[in-house]
Coordinates of C-alpha atoms in Angstrom, one line a residue:
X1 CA 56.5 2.7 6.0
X2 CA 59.4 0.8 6.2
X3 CA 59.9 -3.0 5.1
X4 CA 59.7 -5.6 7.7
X5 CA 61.8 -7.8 8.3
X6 CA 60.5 -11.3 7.4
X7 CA 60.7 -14.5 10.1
X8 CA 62.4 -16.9 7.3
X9 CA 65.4 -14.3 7.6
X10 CA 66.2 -14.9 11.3
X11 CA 69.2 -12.2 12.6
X12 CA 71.2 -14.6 13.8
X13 CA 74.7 -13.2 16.6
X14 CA 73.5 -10.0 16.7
X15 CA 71.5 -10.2 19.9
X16 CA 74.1 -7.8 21.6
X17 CA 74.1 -5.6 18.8
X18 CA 70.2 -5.8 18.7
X19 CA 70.3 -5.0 22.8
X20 CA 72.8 -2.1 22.3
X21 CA 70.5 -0.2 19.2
X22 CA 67.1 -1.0 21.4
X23 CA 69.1 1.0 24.7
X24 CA 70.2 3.9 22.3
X25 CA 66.8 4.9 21.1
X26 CA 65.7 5.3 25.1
X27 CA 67.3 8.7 24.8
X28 CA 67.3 9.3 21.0
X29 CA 65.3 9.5 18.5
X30 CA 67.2 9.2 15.6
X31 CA 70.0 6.6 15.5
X32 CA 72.2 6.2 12.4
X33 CA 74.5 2.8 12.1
X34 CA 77.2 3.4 9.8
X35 CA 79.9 1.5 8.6
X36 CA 81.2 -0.6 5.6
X37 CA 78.5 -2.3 3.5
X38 CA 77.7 -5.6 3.7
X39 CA 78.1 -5.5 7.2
X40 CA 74.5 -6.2 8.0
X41 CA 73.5 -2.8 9.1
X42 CA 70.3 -2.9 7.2
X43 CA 69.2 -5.6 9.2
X44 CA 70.3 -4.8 12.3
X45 CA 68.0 -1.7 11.8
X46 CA 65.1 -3.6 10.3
X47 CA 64.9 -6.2 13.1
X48 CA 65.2 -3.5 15.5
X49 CA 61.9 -1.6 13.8
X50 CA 60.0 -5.1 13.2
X51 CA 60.0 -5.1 16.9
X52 CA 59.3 -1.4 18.0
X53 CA 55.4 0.1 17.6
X54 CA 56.8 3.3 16.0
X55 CA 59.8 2.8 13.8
X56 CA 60.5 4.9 10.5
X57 CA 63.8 3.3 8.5
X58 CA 65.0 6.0 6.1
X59 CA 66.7 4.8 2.6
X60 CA 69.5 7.1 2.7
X61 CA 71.3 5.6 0.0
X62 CA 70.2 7.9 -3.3
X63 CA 70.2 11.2 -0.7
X64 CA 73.5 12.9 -2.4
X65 CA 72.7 16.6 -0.7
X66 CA 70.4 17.7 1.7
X67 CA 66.9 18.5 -0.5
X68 CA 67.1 14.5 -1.6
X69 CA 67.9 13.5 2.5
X70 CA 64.6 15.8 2.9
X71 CA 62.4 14.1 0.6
X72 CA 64.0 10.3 1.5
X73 CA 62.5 11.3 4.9
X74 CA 59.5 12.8 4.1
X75 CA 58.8 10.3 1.9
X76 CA 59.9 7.3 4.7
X77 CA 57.0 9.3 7.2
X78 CA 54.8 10.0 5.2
X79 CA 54.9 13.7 5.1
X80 CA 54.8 15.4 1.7
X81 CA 58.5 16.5 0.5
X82 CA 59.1 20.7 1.4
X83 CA 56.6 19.5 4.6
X84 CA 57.5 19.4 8.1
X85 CA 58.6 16.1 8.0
X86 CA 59.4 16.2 11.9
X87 CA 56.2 17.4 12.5
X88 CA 54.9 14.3 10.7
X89 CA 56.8 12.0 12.8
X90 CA 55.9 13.4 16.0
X91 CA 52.1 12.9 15.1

């Protein structure tokens, strides 16, 4: 599951940004932020899960081709890599 985002860390300007993410998963499901690091897309994207019900955060950073994106998110739902990890998230 993914790490939460602890309350001594408060996200602190984004609120717009925080708004805009929390609008785009009305009609998505998966929502990627890219951009340069350091840029504080990691927690835009954890504060953003900390307060959904449902919220997966995929690592992404060590998934060079598409069998290690697979098992990142298998591993990030807990479905068992080669699985159906969709099917997992879905439950």
């Amino acid at each position: 599951m993914a790490p939460r985002r602890s309350e001594a860390t408060p996200l602190c300007g984004r609120d717009d940004d925080l708004d805009r993410l929390a609008r785009l998963f009305e009609d998505e499901r998966l929502v990627t932020l890219p951009g340069p690091g350091g840029i504080g897309k990691t927690s835009l994207a954890l504060a953003l899960a900390a307060k959904r019900e449902k919220a997966v955060v995929v690592d992404w950073s060590e998934a060079r081709d598409a069998p290690a994106a697979n098992v990142a998110l298998a591993q990030a739902v807990g479905a068992r890599a080669g699985g159906d990890a969709l099917a997992a998230i879905e439950a």
